[in-house]
PDB file of C-alpha atoms and ligand atoms in Angstrom:
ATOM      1  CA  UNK Z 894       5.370 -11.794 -17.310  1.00  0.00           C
ATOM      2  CA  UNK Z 895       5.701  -8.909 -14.096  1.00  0.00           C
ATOM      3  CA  UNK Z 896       2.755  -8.522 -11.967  1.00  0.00           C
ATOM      4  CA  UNK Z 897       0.840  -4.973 -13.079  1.00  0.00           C
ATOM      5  CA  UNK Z 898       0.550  -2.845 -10.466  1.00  0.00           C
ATOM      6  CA  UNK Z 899      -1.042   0.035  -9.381  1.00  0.00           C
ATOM      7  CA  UNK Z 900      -0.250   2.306  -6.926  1.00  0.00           C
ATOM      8  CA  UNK Z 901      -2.328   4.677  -4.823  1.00  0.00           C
ATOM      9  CA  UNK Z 902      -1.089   7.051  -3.058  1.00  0.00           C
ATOM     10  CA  UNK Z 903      -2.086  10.178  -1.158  1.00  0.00           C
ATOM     11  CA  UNK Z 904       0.595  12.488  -0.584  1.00  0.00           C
ATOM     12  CA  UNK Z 905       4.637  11.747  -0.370  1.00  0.00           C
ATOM     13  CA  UNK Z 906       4.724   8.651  -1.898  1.00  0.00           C
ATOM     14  CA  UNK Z 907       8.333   7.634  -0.504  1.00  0.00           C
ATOM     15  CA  UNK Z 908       7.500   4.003  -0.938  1.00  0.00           C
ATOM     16  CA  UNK Z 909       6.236   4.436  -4.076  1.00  0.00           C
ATOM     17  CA  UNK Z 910       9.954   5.900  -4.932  1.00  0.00           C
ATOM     18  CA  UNK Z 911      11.133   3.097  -3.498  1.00  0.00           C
ATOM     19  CA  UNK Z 912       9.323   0.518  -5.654  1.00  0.00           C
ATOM     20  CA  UNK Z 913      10.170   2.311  -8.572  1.00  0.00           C
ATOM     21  CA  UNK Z 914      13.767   2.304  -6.945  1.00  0.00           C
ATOM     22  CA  UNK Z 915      13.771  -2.122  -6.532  1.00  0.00           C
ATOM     23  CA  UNK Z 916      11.657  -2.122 -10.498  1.00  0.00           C
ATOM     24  CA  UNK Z 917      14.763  -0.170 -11.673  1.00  0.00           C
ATOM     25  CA  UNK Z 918      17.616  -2.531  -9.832  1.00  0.00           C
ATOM     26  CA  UNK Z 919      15.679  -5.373 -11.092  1.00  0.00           C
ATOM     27  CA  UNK Z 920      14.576  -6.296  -7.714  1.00  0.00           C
ATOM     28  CA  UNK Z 921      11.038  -6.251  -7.339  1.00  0.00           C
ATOM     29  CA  UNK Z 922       9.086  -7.882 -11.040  1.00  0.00           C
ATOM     30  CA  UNK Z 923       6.690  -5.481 -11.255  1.00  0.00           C
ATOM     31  CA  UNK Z 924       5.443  -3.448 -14.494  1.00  0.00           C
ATOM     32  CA  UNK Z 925       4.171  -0.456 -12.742  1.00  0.00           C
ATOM     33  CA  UNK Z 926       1.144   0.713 -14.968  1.00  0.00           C
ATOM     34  CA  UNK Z 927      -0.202   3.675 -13.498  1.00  0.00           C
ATOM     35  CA  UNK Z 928      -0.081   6.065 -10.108  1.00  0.00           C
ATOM     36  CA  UNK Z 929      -3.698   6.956  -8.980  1.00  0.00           C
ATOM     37  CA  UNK Z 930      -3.942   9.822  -6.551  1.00  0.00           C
ATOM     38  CA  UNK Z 931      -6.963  11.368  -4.600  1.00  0.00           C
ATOM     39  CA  UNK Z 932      -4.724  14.748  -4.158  1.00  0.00           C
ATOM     40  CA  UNK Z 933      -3.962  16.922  -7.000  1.00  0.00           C
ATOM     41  CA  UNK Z 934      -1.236  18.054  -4.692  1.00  0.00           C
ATOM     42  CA  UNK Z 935       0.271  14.481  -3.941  1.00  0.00           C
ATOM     43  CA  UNK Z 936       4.143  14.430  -4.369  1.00  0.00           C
ATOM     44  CA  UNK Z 937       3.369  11.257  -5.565  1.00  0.00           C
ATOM     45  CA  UNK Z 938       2.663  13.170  -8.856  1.00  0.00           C
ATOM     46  CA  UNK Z 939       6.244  14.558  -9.775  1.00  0.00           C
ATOM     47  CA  UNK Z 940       7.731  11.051  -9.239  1.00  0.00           C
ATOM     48  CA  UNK Z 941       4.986   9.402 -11.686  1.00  0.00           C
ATOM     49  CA  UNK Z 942       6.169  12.511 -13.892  1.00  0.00           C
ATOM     50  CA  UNK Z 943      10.192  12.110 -13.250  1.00  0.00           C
ATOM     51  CA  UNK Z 944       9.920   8.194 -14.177  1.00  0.00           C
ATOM     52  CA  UNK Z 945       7.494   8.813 -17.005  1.00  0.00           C
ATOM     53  CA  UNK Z 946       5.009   6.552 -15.404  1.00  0.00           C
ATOM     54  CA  UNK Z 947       1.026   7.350 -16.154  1.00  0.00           C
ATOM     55  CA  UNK Z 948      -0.971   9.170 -13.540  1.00  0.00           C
ATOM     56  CA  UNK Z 949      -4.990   9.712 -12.834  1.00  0.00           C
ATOM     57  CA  UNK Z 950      -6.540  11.990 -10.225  1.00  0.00           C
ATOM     58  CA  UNK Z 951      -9.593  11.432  -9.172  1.00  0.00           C
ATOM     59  CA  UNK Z 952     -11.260  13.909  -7.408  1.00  0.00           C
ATOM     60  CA  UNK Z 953     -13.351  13.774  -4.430  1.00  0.00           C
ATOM     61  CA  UNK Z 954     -15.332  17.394  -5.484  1.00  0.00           C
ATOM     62  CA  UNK Z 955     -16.286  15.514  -9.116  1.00  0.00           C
ATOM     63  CA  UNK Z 956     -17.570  12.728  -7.163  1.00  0.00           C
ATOM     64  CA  UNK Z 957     -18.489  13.312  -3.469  1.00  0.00           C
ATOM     65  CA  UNK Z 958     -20.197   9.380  -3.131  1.00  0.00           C
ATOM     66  CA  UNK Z 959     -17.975   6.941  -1.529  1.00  0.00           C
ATOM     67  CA  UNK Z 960     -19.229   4.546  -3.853  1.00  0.00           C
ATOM     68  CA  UNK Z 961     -19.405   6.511  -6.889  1.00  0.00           C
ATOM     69  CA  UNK Z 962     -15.431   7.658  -6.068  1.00  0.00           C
ATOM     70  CA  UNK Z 963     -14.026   3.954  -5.505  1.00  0.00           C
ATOM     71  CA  UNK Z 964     -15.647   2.935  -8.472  1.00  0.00           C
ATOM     72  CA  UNK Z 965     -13.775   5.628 -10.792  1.00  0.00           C
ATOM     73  CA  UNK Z 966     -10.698   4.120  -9.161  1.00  0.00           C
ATOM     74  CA  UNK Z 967     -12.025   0.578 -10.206  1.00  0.00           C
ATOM     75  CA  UNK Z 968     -12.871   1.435 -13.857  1.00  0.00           C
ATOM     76  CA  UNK Z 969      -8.531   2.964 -14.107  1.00  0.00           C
ATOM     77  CA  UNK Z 970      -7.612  -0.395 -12.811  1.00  0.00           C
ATOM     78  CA  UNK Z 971      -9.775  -2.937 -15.220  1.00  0.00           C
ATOM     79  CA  UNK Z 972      -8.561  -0.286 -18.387  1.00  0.00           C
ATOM     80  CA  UNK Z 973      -4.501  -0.954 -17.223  1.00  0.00           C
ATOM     81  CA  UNK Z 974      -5.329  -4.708 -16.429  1.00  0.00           C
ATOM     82  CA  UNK Z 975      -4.162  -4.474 -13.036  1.00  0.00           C
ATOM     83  CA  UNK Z 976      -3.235  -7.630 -11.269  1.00  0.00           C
ATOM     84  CA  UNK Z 977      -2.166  -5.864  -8.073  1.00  0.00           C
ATOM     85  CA  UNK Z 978      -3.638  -2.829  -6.225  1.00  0.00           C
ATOM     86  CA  UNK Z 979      -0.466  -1.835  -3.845  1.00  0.00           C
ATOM     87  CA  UNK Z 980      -1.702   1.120  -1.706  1.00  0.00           C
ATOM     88  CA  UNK Z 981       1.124   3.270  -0.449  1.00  0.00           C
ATOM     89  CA  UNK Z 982      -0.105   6.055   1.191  1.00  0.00           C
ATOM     90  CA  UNK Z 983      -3.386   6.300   0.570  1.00  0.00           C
ATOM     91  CA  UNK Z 984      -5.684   8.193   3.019  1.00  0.00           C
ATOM     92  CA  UNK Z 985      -8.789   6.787   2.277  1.00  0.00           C
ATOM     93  CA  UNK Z 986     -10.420   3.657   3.280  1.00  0.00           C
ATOM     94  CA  UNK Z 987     -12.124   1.797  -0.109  1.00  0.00           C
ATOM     95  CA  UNK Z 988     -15.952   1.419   0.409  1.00  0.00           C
ATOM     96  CA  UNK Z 989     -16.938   0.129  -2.866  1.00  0.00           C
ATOM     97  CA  UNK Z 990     -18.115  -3.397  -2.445  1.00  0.00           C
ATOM     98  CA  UNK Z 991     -17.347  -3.746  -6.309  1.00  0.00           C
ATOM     99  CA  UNK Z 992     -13.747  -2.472  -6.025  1.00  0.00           C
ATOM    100  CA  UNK Z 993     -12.932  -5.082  -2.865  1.00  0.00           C
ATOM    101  CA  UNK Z 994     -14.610  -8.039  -4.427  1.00  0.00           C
ATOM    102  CA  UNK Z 995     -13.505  -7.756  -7.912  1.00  0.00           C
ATOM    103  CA  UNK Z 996     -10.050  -7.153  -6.210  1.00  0.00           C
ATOM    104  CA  UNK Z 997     -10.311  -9.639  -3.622  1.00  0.00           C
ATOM    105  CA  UNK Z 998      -6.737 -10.341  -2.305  1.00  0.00           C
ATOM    106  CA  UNK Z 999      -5.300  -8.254  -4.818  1.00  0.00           C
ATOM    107  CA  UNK Z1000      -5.089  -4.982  -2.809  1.00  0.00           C
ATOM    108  CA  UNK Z1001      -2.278  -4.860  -0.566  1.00  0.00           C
ATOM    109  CA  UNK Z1002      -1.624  -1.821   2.146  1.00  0.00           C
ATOM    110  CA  UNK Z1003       1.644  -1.043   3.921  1.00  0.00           C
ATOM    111  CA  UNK Z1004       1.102   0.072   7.901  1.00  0.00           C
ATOM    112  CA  UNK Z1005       3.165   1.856  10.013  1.00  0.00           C
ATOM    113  CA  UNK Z1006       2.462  -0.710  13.101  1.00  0.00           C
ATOM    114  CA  UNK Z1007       2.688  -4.254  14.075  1.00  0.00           C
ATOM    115  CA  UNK Z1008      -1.366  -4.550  13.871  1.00  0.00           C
ATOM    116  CA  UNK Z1009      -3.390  -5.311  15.569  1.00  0.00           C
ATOM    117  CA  UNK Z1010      -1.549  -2.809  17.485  1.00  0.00           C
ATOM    118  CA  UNK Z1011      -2.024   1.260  16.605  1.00  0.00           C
ATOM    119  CA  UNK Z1012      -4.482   1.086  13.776  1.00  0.00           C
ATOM    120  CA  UNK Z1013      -5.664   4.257  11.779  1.00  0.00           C
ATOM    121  CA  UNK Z1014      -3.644   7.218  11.653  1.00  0.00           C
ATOM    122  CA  UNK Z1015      -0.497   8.610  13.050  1.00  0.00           C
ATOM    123  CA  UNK Z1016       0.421   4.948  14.206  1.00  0.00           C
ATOM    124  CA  UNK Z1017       4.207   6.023  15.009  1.00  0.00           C
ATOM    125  CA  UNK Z1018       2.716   8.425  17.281  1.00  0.00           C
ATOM    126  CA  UNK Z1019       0.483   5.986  18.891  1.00  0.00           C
ATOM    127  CA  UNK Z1020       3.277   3.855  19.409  1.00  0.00           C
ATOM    128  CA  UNK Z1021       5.319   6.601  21.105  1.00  0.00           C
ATOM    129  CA  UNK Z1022       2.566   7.452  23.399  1.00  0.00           C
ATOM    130  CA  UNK Z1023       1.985   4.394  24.420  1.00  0.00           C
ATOM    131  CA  UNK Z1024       5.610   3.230  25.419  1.00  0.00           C
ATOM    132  CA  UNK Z1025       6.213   0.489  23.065  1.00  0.00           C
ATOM    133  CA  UNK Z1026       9.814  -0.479  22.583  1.00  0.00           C
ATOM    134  CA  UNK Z1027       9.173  -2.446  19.671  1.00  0.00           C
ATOM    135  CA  UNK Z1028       6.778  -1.462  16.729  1.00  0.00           C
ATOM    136  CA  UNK Z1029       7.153  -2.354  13.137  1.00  0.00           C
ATOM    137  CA  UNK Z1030       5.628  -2.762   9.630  1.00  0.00           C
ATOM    138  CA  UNK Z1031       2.859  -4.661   8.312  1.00  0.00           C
ATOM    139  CA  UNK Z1032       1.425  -5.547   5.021  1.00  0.00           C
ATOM    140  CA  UNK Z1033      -1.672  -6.497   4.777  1.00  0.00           C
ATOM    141  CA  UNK Z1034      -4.712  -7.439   2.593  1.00  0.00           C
ATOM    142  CA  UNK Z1035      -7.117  -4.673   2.266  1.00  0.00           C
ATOM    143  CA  UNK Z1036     -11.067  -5.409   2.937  1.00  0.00           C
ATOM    144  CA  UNK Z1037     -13.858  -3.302   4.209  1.00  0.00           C
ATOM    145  CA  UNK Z1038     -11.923  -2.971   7.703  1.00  0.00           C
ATOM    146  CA  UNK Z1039      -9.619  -0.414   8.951  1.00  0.00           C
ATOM    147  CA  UNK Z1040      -6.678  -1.738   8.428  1.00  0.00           C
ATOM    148  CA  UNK Z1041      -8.146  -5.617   9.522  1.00  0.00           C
ATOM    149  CA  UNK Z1042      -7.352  -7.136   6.229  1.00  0.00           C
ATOM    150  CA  UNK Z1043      -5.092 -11.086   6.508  1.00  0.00           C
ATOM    151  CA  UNK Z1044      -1.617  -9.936   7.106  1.00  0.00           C
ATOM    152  CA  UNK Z1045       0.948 -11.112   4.887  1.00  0.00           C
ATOM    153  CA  UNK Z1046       4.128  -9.619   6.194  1.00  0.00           C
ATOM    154  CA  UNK Z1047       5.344  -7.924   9.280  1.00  0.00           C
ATOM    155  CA  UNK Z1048       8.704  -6.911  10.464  1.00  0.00           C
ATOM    156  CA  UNK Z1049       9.573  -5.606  14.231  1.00  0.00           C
ATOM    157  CA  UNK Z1050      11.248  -2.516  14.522  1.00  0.00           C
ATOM    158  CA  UNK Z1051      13.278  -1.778  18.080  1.00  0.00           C
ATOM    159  CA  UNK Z1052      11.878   1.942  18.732  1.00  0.00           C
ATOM    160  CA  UNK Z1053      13.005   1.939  22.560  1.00  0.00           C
ATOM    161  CA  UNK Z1054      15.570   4.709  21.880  1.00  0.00           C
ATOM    162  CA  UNK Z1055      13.813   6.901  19.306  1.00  0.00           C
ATOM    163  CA  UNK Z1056      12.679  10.553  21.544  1.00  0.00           C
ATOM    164  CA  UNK Z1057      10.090  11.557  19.453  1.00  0.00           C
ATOM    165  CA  UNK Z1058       7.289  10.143  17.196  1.00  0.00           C
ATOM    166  CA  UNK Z1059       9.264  11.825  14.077  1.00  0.00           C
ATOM    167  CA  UNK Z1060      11.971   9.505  14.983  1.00  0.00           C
ATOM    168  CA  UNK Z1061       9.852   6.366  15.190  1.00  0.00           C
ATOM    169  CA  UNK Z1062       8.540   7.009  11.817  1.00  0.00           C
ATOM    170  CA  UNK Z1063      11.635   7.779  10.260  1.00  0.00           C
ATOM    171  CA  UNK Z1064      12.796   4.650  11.614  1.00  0.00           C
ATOM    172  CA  UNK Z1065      10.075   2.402  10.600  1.00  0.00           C
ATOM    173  CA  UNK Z1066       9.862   4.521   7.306  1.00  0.00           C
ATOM    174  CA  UNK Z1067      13.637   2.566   6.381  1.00  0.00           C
ATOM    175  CA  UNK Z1068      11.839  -1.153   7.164  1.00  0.00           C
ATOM    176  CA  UNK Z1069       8.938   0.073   4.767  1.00  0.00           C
ATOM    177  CA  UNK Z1070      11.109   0.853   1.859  1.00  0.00           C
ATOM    178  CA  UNK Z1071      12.501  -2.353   2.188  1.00  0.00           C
ATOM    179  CA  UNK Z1072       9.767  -4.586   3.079  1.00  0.00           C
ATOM    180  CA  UNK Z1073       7.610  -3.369   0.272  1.00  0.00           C
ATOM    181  CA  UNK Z1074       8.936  -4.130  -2.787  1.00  0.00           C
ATOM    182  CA  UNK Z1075       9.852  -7.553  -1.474  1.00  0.00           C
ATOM    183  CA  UNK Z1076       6.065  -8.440  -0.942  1.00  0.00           C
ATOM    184  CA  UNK Z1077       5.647  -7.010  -4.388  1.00  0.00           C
ATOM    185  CA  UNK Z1078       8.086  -9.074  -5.952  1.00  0.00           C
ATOM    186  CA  UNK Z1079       6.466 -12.424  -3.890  1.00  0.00           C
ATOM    187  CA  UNK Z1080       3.370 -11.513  -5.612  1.00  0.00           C
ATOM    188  CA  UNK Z1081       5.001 -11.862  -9.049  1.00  0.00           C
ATOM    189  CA  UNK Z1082       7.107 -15.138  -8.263  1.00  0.00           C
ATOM    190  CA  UNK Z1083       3.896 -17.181  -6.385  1.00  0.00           C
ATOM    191  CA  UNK Z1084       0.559 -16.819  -4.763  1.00  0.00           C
ATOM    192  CA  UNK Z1085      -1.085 -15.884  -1.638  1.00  0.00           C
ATOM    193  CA  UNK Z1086      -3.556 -18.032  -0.483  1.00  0.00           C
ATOM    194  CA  UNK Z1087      -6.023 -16.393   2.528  1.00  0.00           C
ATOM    195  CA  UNK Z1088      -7.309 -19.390   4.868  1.00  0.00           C
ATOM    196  CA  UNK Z1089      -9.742 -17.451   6.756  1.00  0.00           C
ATOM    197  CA  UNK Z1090      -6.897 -15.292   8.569  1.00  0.00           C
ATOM    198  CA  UNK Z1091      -3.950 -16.924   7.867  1.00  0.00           C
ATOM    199  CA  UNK Z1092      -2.088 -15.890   4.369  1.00  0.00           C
ATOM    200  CA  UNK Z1093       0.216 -19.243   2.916  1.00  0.00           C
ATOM    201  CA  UNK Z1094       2.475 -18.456   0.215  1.00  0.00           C
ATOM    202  CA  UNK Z1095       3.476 -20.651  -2.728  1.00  0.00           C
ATOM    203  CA  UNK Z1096       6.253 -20.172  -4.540  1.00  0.00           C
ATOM    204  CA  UNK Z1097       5.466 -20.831  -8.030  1.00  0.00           C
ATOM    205  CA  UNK Z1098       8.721 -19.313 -10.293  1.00  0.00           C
TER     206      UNK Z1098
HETATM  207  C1  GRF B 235       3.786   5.356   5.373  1.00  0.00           C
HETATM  208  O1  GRF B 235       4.258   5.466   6.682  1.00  0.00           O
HETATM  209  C2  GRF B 235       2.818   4.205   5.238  1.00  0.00           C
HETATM  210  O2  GRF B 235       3.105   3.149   6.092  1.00  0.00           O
HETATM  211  C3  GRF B 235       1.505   4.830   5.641  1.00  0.00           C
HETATM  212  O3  GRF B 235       1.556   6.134   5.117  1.00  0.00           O
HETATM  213  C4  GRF B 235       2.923   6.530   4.982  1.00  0.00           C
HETATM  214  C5  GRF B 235       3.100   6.915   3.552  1.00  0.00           C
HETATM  215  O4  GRF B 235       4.358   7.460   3.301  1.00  0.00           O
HETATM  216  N1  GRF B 235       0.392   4.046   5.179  1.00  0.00           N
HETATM  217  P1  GRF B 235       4.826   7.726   1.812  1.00  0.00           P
HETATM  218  O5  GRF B 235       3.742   8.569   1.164  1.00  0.00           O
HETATM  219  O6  GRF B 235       4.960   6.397   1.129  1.00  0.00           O
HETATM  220  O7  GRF B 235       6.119   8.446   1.925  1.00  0.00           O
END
């Protein structure tokens, strides 16, 4: 059976076109269940809509608590079954306690960076500013850090002869789209096990 997933995203949602995209070529075994969005305005939406896949927003006006917010999200992912949280996009950082433990190594975020390196937002930018030649893409677990969960997958990305932080993200954008779907699919062929940092995979199909 695929791996349900979820997928939260903000605004664009370019990577969530592009698991869609590896679902539809057979190349990521995923069922994706539903697209939950924080933005009523989230171009995330018309994808969800063009693919016929099931959307929620939840608002941050109907529930201004952190807590009470997250926990909205968590009751959409326990109705779908969920067995994997994939955020793609998603602009802000889950505080509920509930969510993170009843998802414990199930929520997975995509970063613009090789972290430790340029955490938060804008991390093309950072990288630019800083001089980096080579940045990249991580995926990592999510937990009650900034972007601090285990990493499970990072790629390097030569930026040295991009001339503007638009072109570092547009570069690092084409990794993302690939990368992502392939941890995806990982998740529905074995299992991640977290050793206090260090994420081992096991094949199991
Ligand atoms: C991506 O760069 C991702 O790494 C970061 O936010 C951006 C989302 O882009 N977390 P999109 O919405 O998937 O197009």
């Amino acid at each position: 059976m695929s791996t349900t997933i979820a997928v939260l995203a903000s605004g664009r949602g370019s990577n969530f076109q592009a698991i869609i995209n590896a679902v539809k070529k057979g190349e990521c075994d995923a069922e994706i269940k539903v697209l939950i969005t924080d933005n009523p305005e989230a171009k995330a939406i018309a994808r969800a809509e063009k693919e016929n896949i099931l959307f929620r927003v939840v608002e941050k006006s109907k529930f201004p608590e952190r807590e009470t917010f997250d926990n909205e999200i968590k009751k959409i992912l326990d109705r779908f079954s969920i067995d994997l949280v994939v955020l793609a996009g998603y602009m802000r950082v889950l505080k509920s306690g509930e969510l993170l433990e009843t998802y414990k190594n199930r929520i997975i975020n995509i970063h613009p960076s090789l972290l430790p390196s340029f955490p938060g937002v804008a991390a093309q930018r950072q990288a630019f500013e800083y001089g980096v030649r080579i940045s990249g893409v991580t995926v990592h677990f999510v937990d009650q850090s900034l972007d601090g969960g285990p990493i499970i997958h990072q790629e390097a990305v030569d930026i040295s002869d991009c001339s503007s932080p638009s072109e570092v993200s547009e570069k690092i954008l084409e990794a993302e789209h690939r990368v992502y779907p392939m941890v995806v699919d990982s998740f529905s062929k074995g299992r991640y096990i977290v050793e206090k940092r260090r994420v081992r995979y096991i094949r199991t199909s």
